Each structure stands twice: as structure tokens, then as C-alpha cells.
PDB file of N, CA and C in Angstrom:
ATOM      1  N   UNK A  12      -9.379 -13.037 -89.374  1.00  0.00           N
ATOM      2  CA  UNK A  12      -8.422 -13.629 -88.471  1.00  0.00           C
ATOM      3  C   UNK A  12      -7.295 -12.672 -88.098  1.00  0.00           C
ATOM      4  N   UNK A  13      -6.707 -11.952 -89.030  1.00  0.00           N
ATOM      5  CA  UNK A  13      -5.621 -11.054 -88.629  1.00  0.00           C
ATOM      6  C   UNK A  13      -6.077  -9.997 -87.605  1.00  0.00           C
ATOM      7  N   UNK A  14      -7.310  -9.525 -87.710  1.00  0.00           N
ATOM      8  CA  UNK A  14      -7.810  -8.526 -86.762  1.00  0.00           C
ATOM      9  C   UNK A  14      -7.941  -9.161 -85.383  1.00  0.00           C
ATOM     10  N   UNK A  15      -8.422 -10.408 -85.369  1.00  0.00           N
ATOM     11  CA  UNK A  15      -8.541 -11.110 -84.081  1.00  0.00           C
ATOM     12  C   UNK A  15      -7.168 -11.293 -83.432  1.00  0.00           C
ATOM     13  N   UNK A  16      -6.193 -11.635 -84.257  1.00  0.00           N
ATOM     14  CA  UNK A  16      -4.837 -11.808 -83.720  1.00  0.00           C
ATOM     15  C   UNK A  16      -4.312 -10.500 -83.139  1.00  0.00           C
ATOM     16  N   UNK A  17      -4.568  -9.416 -83.841  1.00  0.00           N
ATOM     17  CA  UNK A  17      -4.130  -8.102 -83.353  1.00  0.00           C
ATOM     18  C   UNK A  17      -4.850  -7.773 -82.052  1.00  0.00           C
ATOM     19  N   UNK A  18      -6.156  -8.032 -81.981  1.00  0.00           N
ATOM     20  CA  UNK A  18      -6.927  -7.766 -80.763  1.00  0.00           C
ATOM     21  C   UNK A  18      -6.428  -8.630 -79.602  1.00  0.00           C
ATOM     22  N   UNK A  19      -6.132  -9.888 -79.889  1.00  0.00           N
ATOM     23  CA  UNK A  19      -5.611 -10.777 -78.846  1.00  0.00           C
ATOM     24  C   UNK A  19      -4.239 -10.291 -78.360  1.00  0.00           C
ATOM     25  N   UNK A  20      -3.412  -9.859 -79.304  1.00  0.00           N
ATOM     26  CA  UNK A  20      -2.085  -9.365 -78.932  1.00  0.00           C
ATOM     27  C   UNK A  20      -2.207  -8.109 -78.056  1.00  0.00           C
ATOM     28  N   UNK A  21      -3.131  -7.212 -78.429  1.00  0.00           N
ATOM     29  CA  UNK A  21      -3.362  -5.998 -77.644  1.00  0.00           C
ATOM     30  C   UNK A  21      -3.855  -6.348 -76.241  1.00  0.00           C
ATOM     31  N   UNK A  22      -4.790  -7.303 -76.206  1.00  0.00           N
ATOM     32  CA  UNK A  22      -5.335  -7.705 -74.920  1.00  0.00           C
ATOM     33  C   UNK A  22      -4.239  -8.303 -74.040  1.00  0.00           C
ATOM     34  N   UNK A  23      -3.382  -9.143 -74.625  1.00  0.00           N
ATOM     35  CA  UNK A  23      -2.279  -9.738 -73.874  1.00  0.00           C
ATOM     36  C   UNK A  23      -1.297  -8.651 -73.413  1.00  0.00           C
ATOM     37  N   UNK A  24      -1.038  -7.691 -74.308  1.00  0.00           N
ATOM     38  CA  UNK A  24      -0.129  -6.607 -73.964  1.00  0.00           C
ATOM     39  C   UNK A  24      -0.706  -5.755 -72.830  1.00  0.00           C
ATOM     40  N   UNK A  25      -1.980  -5.427 -72.918  1.00  0.00           N
ATOM     41  CA  UNK A  25      -2.646  -4.633 -71.876  1.00  0.00           C
ATOM     42  C   UNK A  25      -2.658  -5.400 -70.561  1.00  0.00           C
ATOM     43  N   UNK A  26      -2.966  -6.688 -70.626  1.00  0.00           N
ATOM     44  CA  UNK A  26      -2.968  -7.515 -69.419  1.00  0.00           C
ATOM     45  C   UNK A  26      -1.567  -7.554 -68.823  1.00  0.00           C
ATOM     46  N   UNK A  27      -0.574  -7.701 -69.644  1.00  0.00           N
ATOM     47  CA  UNK A  27       0.821  -7.702 -69.170  1.00  0.00           C
ATOM     48  C   UNK A  27       1.199  -6.365 -68.536  1.00  0.00           C
ATOM     49  N   UNK A  28       0.794  -5.270 -69.173  1.00  0.00           N
ATOM     50  CA  UNK A  28       1.085  -3.943 -68.623  1.00  0.00           C
ATOM     51  C   UNK A  28       0.371  -3.730 -67.282  1.00  0.00           C
ATOM     52  N   UNK A  29      -0.885  -4.183 -67.214  1.00  0.00           N
ATOM     53  CA  UNK A  29      -1.624  -4.074 -65.952  1.00  0.00           C
ATOM     54  C   UNK A  29      -0.926  -4.871 -64.853  1.00  0.00           C
ATOM     55  N   UNK A  30      -0.432  -6.043 -65.207  1.00  0.00           N
ATOM     56  CA  UNK A  30       0.295  -6.874 -64.239  1.00  0.00           C
ATOM     57  C   UNK A  30       1.582  -6.171 -63.802  1.00  0.00           C
ATOM     58  N   UNK A  31       2.268  -5.571 -64.786  1.00  0.00           N
ATOM     59  CA  UNK A  31       3.486  -4.820 -64.458  1.00  0.00           C
ATOM     60  C   UNK A  31       3.176  -3.653 -63.519  1.00  0.00           C
ATOM     61  N   UNK A  32       2.071  -2.955 -63.782  1.00  0.00           N
ATOM     62  CA  UNK A  32       1.662  -1.836 -62.924  1.00  0.00           C
ATOM     63  C   UNK A  32       1.401  -2.329 -61.510  1.00  0.00           C
ATOM     64  N   UNK A  33       0.671  -3.429 -61.373  1.00  0.00           N
ATOM     65  CA  UNK A  33       0.397  -4.006 -60.056  1.00  0.00           C
ATOM     66  C   UNK A  33       1.703  -4.389 -59.351  1.00  0.00           C
ATOM     67  N   UNK A  34       2.624  -4.992 -60.101  1.00  0.00           N
ATOM     68  CA  UNK A  34       3.912  -5.382 -59.518  1.00  0.00           C
ATOM     69  C   UNK A  34       4.693  -4.146 -59.047  1.00  0.00           C
ATOM     70  N   UNK A  35       4.699  -3.088 -59.860  1.00  0.00           N
ATOM     71  CA  UNK A  35       5.396  -1.862 -59.474  1.00  0.00           C
ATOM     72  C   UNK A  35       4.756  -1.227 -58.243  1.00  0.00           C
ATOM     73  N   UNK A  36       3.416  -1.253 -58.185  1.00  0.00           N
ATOM     74  CA  UNK A  36       2.734  -0.703 -57.012  1.00  0.00           C
ATOM     75  C   UNK A  36       3.112  -1.475 -55.750  1.00  0.00           C
ATOM     76  N   UNK A  37       3.121  -2.814 -55.871  1.00  0.00           N
ATOM     77  CA  UNK A  37       3.506  -3.631 -54.718  1.00  0.00           C
ATOM     78  C   UNK A  37       4.945  -3.360 -54.316  1.00  0.00           C
ATOM     79  N   UNK A  38       5.818  -3.289 -55.309  1.00  0.00           N
ATOM     80  CA  UNK A  38       7.232  -3.002 -55.034  1.00  0.00           C
ATOM     81  C   UNK A  38       7.411  -1.634 -54.383  1.00  0.00           C
ATOM     82  N   UNK A  39       6.674  -0.645 -54.884  1.00  0.00           N
ATOM     83  CA  UNK A  39       6.767   0.695 -54.320  1.00  0.00           C
ATOM     84  C   UNK A  39       6.269   0.709 -52.872  1.00  0.00           C
ATOM     85  N   UNK A  40       5.175  -0.003 -52.617  1.00  0.00           N
ATOM     86  CA  UNK A  40       4.629  -0.072 -51.259  1.00  0.00           C
ATOM     87  C   UNK A  40       5.620  -0.748 -50.317  1.00  0.00           C
ATOM     88  N   UNK A  41       6.240  -1.819 -50.781  1.00  0.00           N
ATOM     89  CA  UNK A  41       7.233  -2.513 -49.959  1.00  0.00           C
ATOM     90  C   UNK A  41       8.428  -1.604 -49.664  1.00  0.00           C
ATOM     91  N   UNK A  42       8.853  -0.857 -50.670  1.00  0.00           N
ATOM     92  CA  UNK A  42       9.983   0.057 -50.466  1.00  0.00           C
ATOM     93  C   UNK A  42       9.612   1.188 -49.503  1.00  0.00           C
ATOM     94  N   UNK A  43       8.400   1.698 -49.635  1.00  0.00           N
ATOM     95  CA  UNK A  43       7.946   2.752 -48.722  1.00  0.00           C
ATOM     96  C   UNK A  43       7.875   2.215 -47.299  1.00  0.00           C
ATOM     97  N   UNK A  44       7.328   1.009 -47.150  1.00  0.00           N
ATOM     98  CA  UNK A  44       7.247   0.397 -45.824  1.00  0.00           C
ATOM     99  C   UNK A  44       8.639   0.169 -45.236  1.00  0.00           C
ATOM    100  N   UNK A  45       9.563  -0.318 -46.070  1.00  0.00           N
ATOM    101  CA  UNK A  45      10.933  -0.544 -45.601  1.00  0.00           C
ATOM    102  C   UNK A  45      11.599   0.779 -45.222  1.00  0.00           C
ATOM    103  N   UNK A  46      11.372   1.808 -46.008  1.00  0.00           N
ATOM    104  CA  UNK A  46      11.930   3.130 -45.716  1.00  0.00           C
ATOM    105  C   UNK A  46      11.365   3.671 -44.406  1.00  0.00           C
ATOM    106  N   UNK A  47      10.049   3.553 -44.244  1.00  0.00           N
ATOM    107  CA  UNK A  47       9.403   4.011 -43.007  1.00  0.00           C
ATOM    108  C   UNK A  47       9.934   3.249 -41.797  1.00  0.00           C
ATOM    109  N   UNK A  48      10.082   1.959 -41.963  1.00  0.00           N
ATOM    110  CA  UNK A  48      10.625   1.132 -40.885  1.00  0.00           C
ATOM    111  C   UNK A  48      12.056   1.544 -40.550  1.00  0.00           C
ATOM    112  N   UNK A  49      12.838   1.812 -41.582  1.00  0.00           N
ATOM    113  CA  UNK A  49      14.218   2.257 -41.377  1.00  0.00           C
ATOM    114  C   UNK A  49      14.282   3.587 -40.632  1.00  0.00           C
ATOM    115  N   UNK A  50      13.410   4.497 -40.999  1.00  0.00           N
ATOM    116  CA  UNK A  50      13.365   5.798 -40.318  1.00  0.00           C
ATOM    117  C   UNK A  50      12.952   5.606 -38.859  1.00  0.00           C
ATOM    118  N   UNK A  51      11.960   4.758 -38.646  1.00  0.00           N
ATOM    119  CA  UNK A  51      11.487   4.501 -37.285  1.00  0.00           C
ATOM    120  C   UNK A  51      12.609   3.896 -36.434  1.00  0.00           C
ATOM    121  N   UNK A  52      13.324   2.938 -37.001  1.00  0.00           N
ATOM    122  CA  UNK A  52      14.442   2.316 -36.281  1.00  0.00           C
ATOM    123  C   UNK A  52      15.546   3.330 -36.000  1.00  0.00           C
ATOM    124  N   UNK A  53      15.831   4.178 -36.983  1.00  0.00           N
ATOM    125  CA  UNK A  53      16.878   5.193 -36.805  1.00  0.00           C
ATOM    126  C   UNK A  53      16.487   6.187 -35.716  1.00  0.00           C
ATOM    127  N   UNK A  54      15.219   6.571 -35.693  1.00  0.00           N
ATOM    128  CA  UNK A  54      14.755   7.490 -34.639  1.00  0.00           C
ATOM    129  C   UNK A  54      14.860   6.836 -33.265  1.00  0.00           C
ATOM    130  N   UNK A  55      14.467   5.579 -33.173  1.00  0.00           N
ATOM    131  CA  UNK A  55      14.551   4.871 -31.896  1.00  0.00           C
ATOM    132  C   UNK A  55      16.009   4.768 -31.438  1.00  0.00           C
ATOM    133  N   UNK A  56      16.889   4.442 -32.371  1.00  0.00           N
ATOM    134  CA  UNK A  56      18.315   4.348 -32.043  1.00  0.00           C
ATOM    135  C   UNK A  56      18.853   5.706 -31.611  1.00  0.00           C
ATOM    136  N   UNK A  57      18.476   6.752 -32.328  1.00  0.00           N
ATOM    137  CA  UNK A  57      18.905   8.106 -31.980  1.00  0.00           C
ATOM    138  C   UNK A  57      18.406   8.517 -30.601  1.00  0.00           C
ATOM    139  N   UNK A  58      17.171   8.156 -30.287  1.00  0.00           N
ATOM    140  CA  UNK A  58      16.609   8.479 -28.977  1.00  0.00           C
ATOM    141  C   UNK A  58      17.361   7.753 -27.872  1.00  0.00           C
ATOM    142  N   UNK A  59      17.698   6.475 -28.109  1.00  0.00           N
ATOM    143  CA  UNK A  59      18.461   5.726 -27.107  1.00  0.00           C
ATOM    144  C   UNK A  59      19.835   6.345 -26.898  1.00  0.00           C
ATOM    145  N   UNK A  60      20.482   6.733 -27.988  1.00  0.00           N
ATOM    146  CA  UNK A  60      21.800   7.357 -27.882  1.00  0.00           C
ATOM    147  C   UNK A  60      21.702   8.697 -27.152  1.00  0.00           C
ATOM    148  N   UNK A  61      20.657   9.448 -27.450  1.00  0.00           N
ATOM    149  CA  UNK A  61      20.446  10.736 -26.788  1.00  0.00           C
ATOM    150  C   UNK A  61      20.260  10.528 -25.287  1.00  0.00           C
ATOM    151  N   UNK A  62      19.452   9.540 -24.904  1.00  0.00           N
ATOM    152  CA  UNK A  62      19.216   9.262 -23.492  1.00  0.00           C
ATOM    153  C   UNK A  62      20.514   8.836 -22.802  1.00  0.00           C
ATOM    154  N   UNK A  63      21.319   8.030 -23.494  1.00  0.00           N
ATOM    155  CA  UNK A  63      22.596   7.593 -22.914  1.00  0.00           C
ATOM    156  C   UNK A  63      23.520   8.797 -22.713  1.00  0.00           C
ATOM    157  N   UNK A  64      23.563   9.684 -23.683  1.00  0.00           N
ATOM    158  CA  UNK A  64      24.398  10.875 -23.571  1.00  0.00           C
ATOM    159  C   UNK A  64      23.899  11.772 -22.444  1.00  0.00           C
ATOM    160  N   UNK A  65      22.589  11.934 -22.345  1.00  0.00           N
ATOM    161  CA  UNK A  65      22.015  12.766 -21.286  1.00  0.00           C
ATOM    162  C   UNK A  65      22.327  12.173 -19.906  1.00  0.00           C
ATOM    163  N   UNK A  66      22.255  10.857 -19.794  1.00  0.00           N
ATOM    164  CA  UNK A  66      22.557  10.200 -18.518  1.00  0.00           C
ATOM    165  C   UNK A  66      24.029  10.394 -18.157  1.00  0.00           C
ATOM    166  N   UNK A  67      24.901  10.240 -19.137  1.00  0.00           N
ATOM    167  CA  UNK A  67      26.327  10.448 -18.901  1.00  0.00           C
ATOM    168  C   UNK A  67      26.589  11.893 -18.468  1.00  0.00           C
ATOM    169  N   UNK A  68      25.953  12.829 -19.149  1.00  0.00           N
ATOM    170  CA  UNK A  68      26.131  14.246 -18.810  1.00  0.00           C
ATOM    171  C   UNK A  68      25.614  14.531 -17.402  1.00  0.00           C
ATOM    172  N   UNK A  69      24.480  13.943 -17.036  1.00  0.00           N
ATOM    173  CA  UNK A  69      23.925  14.151 -15.694  1.00  0.00           C
ATOM    174  C   UNK A  69      24.880  13.599 -14.636  1.00  0.00           C
ATOM    175  N   UNK A  70      25.450  12.441 -14.891  1.00  0.00           N
ATOM    176  CA  UNK A  70      26.409  11.859 -13.941  1.00  0.00           C
ATOM    177  C   UNK A  70      27.649  12.734 -13.801  1.00  0.00           C
ATOM    178  N   UNK A  71      28.149  13.227 -14.922  1.00  0.00           N
ATOM    179  CA  UNK A  71      29.317  14.113 -14.881  1.00  0.00           C
ATOM    180  C   UNK A  71      28.988  15.395 -14.130  1.00  0.00           C
ATOM    181  N   UNK A  72      27.779  15.907 -14.363  1.00  0.00           N
ATOM    182  CA  UNK A  72      27.352  17.127 -13.667  1.00  0.00           C
ATOM    183  C   UNK A  72      27.312  16.895 -12.153  1.00  0.00           C
ATOM    184  N   UNK A  73      26.754  15.766 -11.730  1.00  0.00           N
ATOM    185  CA  UNK A  73      26.699  15.442 -10.300  1.00  0.00           C
ATOM    186  C   UNK A  73      28.104  15.347  -9.713  1.00  0.00           C
ATOM    187  N   UNK A  74      29.006  14.726 -10.466  1.00  0.00           N
ATOM    188  CA  UNK A  74      30.381  14.569  -9.997  1.00  0.00           C
ATOM    189  C   UNK A  74      31.059  15.930  -9.851  1.00  0.00           C
ATOM    190  N   UNK A  75      30.893  16.789 -10.836  1.00  0.00           N
ATOM    191  CA  UNK A  75      31.499  18.120 -10.789  1.00  0.00           C
ATOM    192  C   UNK A  75      30.913  18.935  -9.640  1.00  0.00           C
ATOM    193  N   UNK A  76      29.601  18.894  -9.487  1.00  0.00           N
ATOM    194  CA  UNK A  76      28.953  19.638  -8.402  1.00  0.00           C
ATOM    195  C   UNK A  76      29.422  19.107  -7.053  1.00  0.00           C
ATOM    196  N   UNK A  77      29.570  17.797  -6.927  1.00  0.00           N
ATOM    197  CA  UNK A  77      30.077  17.210  -5.689  1.00  0.00           C
ATOM    198  C   UNK A  77      31.472  17.714  -5.352  1.00  0.00           C
ATOM    199  N   UNK A  78      32.353  17.762  -6.361  1.00  0.00           N
ATOM    200  CA  UNK A  78      33.709  18.267  -6.142  1.00  0.00           C
ATOM    201  C   UNK A  78      33.690  19.737  -5.734  1.00  0.00           C
ATOM    202  N   UNK A  79      32.838  20.512  -6.393  1.00  0.00           N
ATOM    203  CA  UNK A  79      32.732  21.938  -6.066  1.00  0.00           C
ATOM    204  C   UNK A  79      32.234  22.110  -4.635  1.00  0.00           C
ATOM    205  N   UNK A  80      31.225  21.315  -4.244  1.00  0.00           N
ATOM    206  CA  UNK A  80      30.702  21.404  -2.879  1.00  0.00           C
ATOM    207  C   UNK A  80      31.763  21.032  -1.855  1.00  0.00           C
ATOM    208  N   UNK A  81      32.548  20.002  -2.150  1.00  0.00           N
ATOM    209  CA  UNK A  81      33.617  19.606  -1.229  1.00  0.00           C
ATOM    210  C   UNK A  81      34.646  20.731  -1.085  1.00  0.00           C
ATOM    211  N   UNK A  82      35.018  21.320  -2.210  1.00  0.00           N
ATOM    212  CA  UNK A  82      36.001  22.408  -2.179  1.00  0.00           C
ATOM    213  C   UNK A  82      35.441  23.610  -1.427  1.00  0.00           C
ATOM    214  N   UNK A  83      34.172  23.930  -1.665  1.00  0.00           N
ATOM    215  CA  UNK A  83      33.544  25.058  -0.973  1.00  0.00           C
ATOM    216  C   UNK A  83      33.470  24.795   0.528  1.00  0.00           C
ATOM    217  N   UNK A  84      33.134  23.570   0.917  1.00  0.00           N
ATOM    218  CA  UNK A  84      33.080  23.230   2.342  1.00  0.00           C
ATOM    219  C   UNK A  84      34.460  23.347   2.972  1.00  0.00           C
ATOM    220  N   UNK A  85      35.489  22.909   2.277  1.00  0.00           N
ATOM    221  CA  UNK A  85      36.853  23.015   2.794  1.00  0.00           C
ATOM    222  C   UNK A  85      37.259  24.479   2.929  1.00  0.00           C
ATOM    223  N   UNK A  86      36.930  25.293   1.918  1.00  0.00           N
ATOM    224  CA  UNK A  86      37.245  26.726   1.985  1.00  0.00           C
ATOM    225  C   UNK A  86      36.486  27.401   3.123  1.00  0.00           C
ATOM    226  N   UNK A  87      35.224  27.027   3.299  1.00  0.00           N
ATOM    227  CA  UNK A  87      34.410  27.599   4.370  1.00  0.00           C
ATOM    228  C   UNK A  87      35.000  27.254   5.731  1.00  0.00           C
ATOM    229  N   UNK A  88      35.405  26.012   5.908  1.00  0.00           N
ATOM    230  CA  UNK A  88      36.017  25.606   7.178  1.00  0.00           C
ATOM    231  C   UNK A  88      37.307  26.377   7.415  1.00  0.00           C
ATOM    232  N   UNK A  89      38.086  26.572   6.374  1.00  0.00           N
ATOM    233  CA  UNK A  89      39.340  27.314   6.481  1.00  0.00           C
ATOM    234  C   UNK A  89      39.079  28.769   6.861  1.00  0.00           C
ATOM    235  N   UNK A  90      38.084  29.380   6.228  1.00  0.00           N
ATOM    236  CA  UNK A  90      37.742  30.779   6.530  1.00  0.00           C
ATOM    237  C   UNK A  90      37.227  30.894   7.962  1.00  0.00           C
ATOM    238  N   UNK A  91      36.386  29.973   8.399  1.00  0.00           N
ATOM    239  CA  UNK A  91      35.870  29.995   9.784  1.00  0.00           C
ATOM    240  C   UNK A  91      37.020  29.873  10.783  1.00  0.00           C
ATOM    241  N   UNK A  92      37.944  28.991  10.501  1.00  0.00           N
ATOM    242  CA  UNK A  92      39.097  28.802  11.378  1.00  0.00           C
ATOM    243  C   UNK A  92      39.922  30.088  11.458  1.00  0.00           C
ATOM    244  N   UNK A  93      40.115  30.721  10.300  1.00  0.00           N
ATOM    245  CA  UNK A  93      40.891  31.964  10.262  1.00  0.00           C
ATOM    246  C   UNK A  93      40.166  33.069  11.038  1.00  0.00           C
ATOM    247  N   UNK A  94      38.853  33.170  10.867  1.00  0.00           N
ATOM    248  CA  UNK A  94      38.073  34.185  11.586  1.00  0.00           C
ATOM    249  C   UNK A  94      38.135  33.934  13.090  1.00  0.00           C
ATOM    250  N   UNK A  95      38.003  32.686  13.508  1.00  0.00           N
ATOM    251  CA  UNK A  95      38.077  32.351  14.931  1.00  0.00           C
ATOM    252  C   UNK A  95      39.449  32.725  15.495  1.00  0.00           C
ATOM    253  N   UNK A  96      40.502  32.464  14.743  1.00  0.00           N
ATOM    254  CA  UNK A  96      41.866  32.797  15.192  1.00  0.00           C
ATOM    255  C   UNK A  96      42.020  34.313  15.317  1.00  0.00           C
ATOM    256  N   UNK A  97      41.538  35.054  14.322  1.00  0.00           N
ATOM    257  CA  UNK A  97      41.636  36.509  14.369  1.00  0.00           C
ATOM    258  C   UNK A  97      40.825  37.071  15.528  1.00  0.00           C
ATOM    259  N   UNK A  98      39.638  36.517  15.773  1.00  0.00           N
ATOM    260  CA  UNK A  98      38.813  36.971  16.890  1.00  0.00           C
ATOM    261  C   UNK A  98      39.525  36.711  18.216  1.00  0.00           C
ATOM    262  N   UNK A  99      40.156  35.574  18.339  1.00  0.00           N
ATOM    263  CA  UNK A  99      40.896  35.245  19.562  1.00  0.00           C
ATOM    264  C   UNK A  99      42.080  36.179  19.732  1.00  0.00           C
ATOM    265  N   UNK A 100      42.777  36.492  18.661  1.00  0.00           N
ATOM    266  CA  UNK A 100      43.900  37.434  18.722  1.00  0.00           C
ATOM    267  C   UNK A 100      43.422  38.820  19.163  1.00  0.00           C
ATOM    268  N   UNK A 101      42.298  39.270  18.582  1.00  0.00           N
ATOM    269  CA  UNK A 101      41.742  40.577  18.948  1.00  0.00           C
ATOM    270  C   UNK A 101      41.313  40.567  20.414  1.00  0.00           C
ATOM    271  N   UNK A 102      40.664  39.495  20.847  1.00  0.00           N
ATOM    272  CA  UNK A 102      40.225  39.373  22.248  1.00  0.00           C
ATOM    273  C   UNK A 102      41.430  39.423  23.193  1.00  0.00           C
ATOM    274  N   UNK A 103      42.494  38.703  22.854  1.00  0.00           N
ATOM    275  CA  UNK A 103      43.698  38.704  23.693  1.00  0.00           C
ATOM    276  C   UNK A 103      44.311  40.093  23.736  1.00  0.00           C
ATOM    277  N   UNK A 104      44.334  40.766  22.602  1.00  0.00           N
ATOM    278  CA  UNK A 104      44.889  42.120  22.545  1.00  0.00           C
ATOM    279  C   UNK A 104      44.051  43.068  23.392  1.00  0.00           C
ATOM    280  N   UNK A 105      42.732  42.963  23.312  1.00  0.00           N
ATOM    281  CA  UNK A 105      41.856  43.837  24.099  1.00  0.00           C
ATOM    282  C   UNK A 105      41.944  43.541  25.587  1.00  0.00           C
ATOM    283  N   UNK A 106      42.112  42.268  25.930  1.00  0.00           N
ATOM    284  CA  UNK A 106      42.216  41.908  27.354  1.00  0.00           C
ATOM    285  C   UNK A 106      43.451  42.544  27.979  1.00  0.00           C
ATOM    286  N   UNK A 107      44.522  42.703  27.210  1.00  0.00           N
ATOM    287  CA  UNK A 107      45.731  43.349  27.710  1.00  0.00           C
ATOM    288  C   UNK A 107      45.469  44.826  28.001  1.00  0.00           C
ATOM    289  N   UNK A 108      44.551  45.428  27.254  1.00  0.00           N
ATOM    290  CA  UNK A 108      44.294  46.856  27.383  1.00  0.00           C
ATOM    291  C   UNK A 108      43.071  47.162  28.237  1.00  0.00           C
ATOM    292  N   UNK A 109      42.401  46.175  28.777  1.00  0.00           N
ATOM    293  CA  UNK A 109      41.185  46.387  29.569  1.00  0.00           C
ATOM    294  C   UNK A 109      41.468  47.285  30.771  1.00  0.00           C
ATOM    295  N   UNK A 110      42.558  47.030  31.462  1.00  0.00           N
ATOM    296  CA  UNK A 110      42.883  47.834  32.635  1.00  0.00           C
ATOM    297  C   UNK A 110      43.092  49.296  32.262  1.00  0.00           C
ATOM    298  N   UNK A 111      43.774  49.537  31.155  1.00  0.00           N
ATOM    299  CA  UNK A 111      44.015  50.914  30.705  1.00  0.00           C
ATOM    300  C   UNK A 111      42.693  51.576  30.355  1.00  0.00           C
ATOM    301  N   UNK A 112      41.814  50.871  29.617  1.00  0.00           N
ATOM    302  CA  UNK A 112      40.507  51.423  29.244  1.00  0.00           C
ATOM    303  C   UNK A 112      39.664  51.696  30.489  1.00  0.00           C
ATOM    304  N   UNK A 113      39.679  50.772  31.424  1.00  0.00           N
ATOM    305  CA  UNK A 113      38.888  50.938  32.653  1.00  0.00           C
ATOM    306  C   UNK A 113      39.386  52.151  33.437  1.00  0.00           C
ATOM    307  N   UNK A 114      40.686  52.314  33.522  1.00  0.00           N
ATOM    308  CA  UNK A 114      41.260  53.449  34.252  1.00  0.00           C
ATOM    309  C   UNK A 114      40.877  54.752  33.564  1.00  0.00           C
ATOM    310  N   UNK A 115      40.977  54.809  32.236  1.00  0.00           N
ATOM    311  CA  UNK A 115      40.622  56.035  31.501  1.00  0.00           C
ATOM    312  C   UNK A 115      39.136  56.355  31.644  1.00  0.00           C
ATOM    313  N   UNK A 116      38.299  55.350  31.589  1.00  0.00           N
ATOM    314  CA  UNK A 116      36.855  55.564  31.731  1.00  0.00           C
ATOM    315  C   UNK A 116      36.554  56.066  33.144  1.00  0.00           C
ATOM    316  N   UNK A 117      37.187  55.425  34.112  1.00  0.00           N
ATOM    317  CA  UNK A 117      36.978  55.851  35.508  1.00  0.00           C
ATOM    318  C   UNK A 117      37.403  57.289  35.725  1.00  0.00           C
ATOM    319  N   UNK A 118      38.515  57.709  35.140  1.00  0.00           N
ATOM    320  CA  UNK A 118      38.987  59.084  35.275  1.00  0.00           C
ATOM    321  C   UNK A 118      38.025  60.059  34.624  1.00  0.00           C
ATOM    322  N   UNK A 119      37.477  59.697  33.486  1.00  0.00           N
ATOM    323  CA  UNK A 119      36.545  60.590  32.799  1.00  0.00           C
ATOM    324  C   UNK A 119      35.240  60.711  33.571  1.00  0.00           C
ATOM    325  N   UNK A 120      34.797  59.595  34.124  1.00  0.00           N
ATOM    326  CA  UNK A 120      33.532  59.631  34.873  1.00  0.00           C
ATOM    327  C   UNK A 120      33.708  60.427  36.172  1.00  0.00           C
ATOM    328  N   UNK A 121      34.792  60.133  36.887  1.00  0.00           N
ATOM    329  CA  UNK A 121      34.994  60.786  38.176  1.00  0.00           C
ATOM    330  C   UNK A 121      35.588  62.188  38.028  1.00  0.00           C
ATOM    331  N   UNK A 122      36.229  62.419  36.935  1.00  0.00           N
ATOM    332  CA  UNK A 122      36.813  63.722  36.694  1.00  0.00           C
ATOM    333  C   UNK A 122      38.110  63.918  37.450  1.00  0.00           C
ATOM    334  N   UNK A 123      38.698  62.843  37.934  1.00  0.00           N
ATOM    335  CA  UNK A 123      39.967  62.917  38.650  1.00  0.00           C
ATOM    336  C   UNK A 123      40.756  61.647  38.371  1.00  0.00           C
ATOM    337  N   UNK A 124      42.008  61.612  38.770  1.00  0.00           N
ATOM    338  CA  UNK A 124      42.860  60.448  38.568  1.00  0.00           C
ATOM    339  C   UNK A 124      42.457  59.357  39.531  1.00  0.00           C
ATOM    340  N   UNK A 125      42.500  58.127  39.066  1.00  0.00           N
ATOM    341  CA  UNK A 125      42.121  56.993  39.903  1.00  0.00           C
ATOM    342  C   UNK A 125      43.343  56.236  40.349  1.00  0.00           C
TER     343      UNK A 125
END
């Protein structure tokens, strides 16, 4: 009888340990699944935040480029206006001297005073 009791106790202990092992395996699997799920959620959240930041940056870039284009267009118009004014000034100055140039050219061609 004492040997049977010892064998029964061992069997109960082994069965209990096997049950504990199964419980630990299940617990470990649940923790791994929860960890994986947490990582997946964190990656999804990070991706959404990244996309939001990229969209904000793209909008800011468009705004800055728009301002630069407006400033460049204004500068271009100003430069064109200045060039047109200078060309008109030069034309007016040359028109005053056309008679003198024509007279000098005529004298050189004819070889005498006109």
C-alpha cells in the first residue's frame, strides 16, 4: 500500500505539472499574441501619424512655393517695367540725336558738308 500511495502521489504530481505546463504555454501564447497585436497597432498608428505629417508638410510646401512664385512674378513685372522705361528713355535720347547722326552720315557718304 505505501508504494501505491507514493505512485499515486507521483502520478498526481506529474499530472499537475503537465497541467501547469499547458497553462503556461497558453499564457505565453496569449501574451505573444497580445504583444504582436500591440506592435501591429503601434505600427498602424505610426503610419497614420507619418501620413498626417507628410500631408501637413506637403501643404506647407505648396504654400511656400506659392508665395515664392507670387514674389517672383511681382519682381519680374517690376524688372520688365524698369526695362521698358529705360528703353523708352534711350529711344527718346536717340531721337534727339537722329538729326545729328543723319547729318554726320550724309557728310561722310558725300564727302562734303550737307
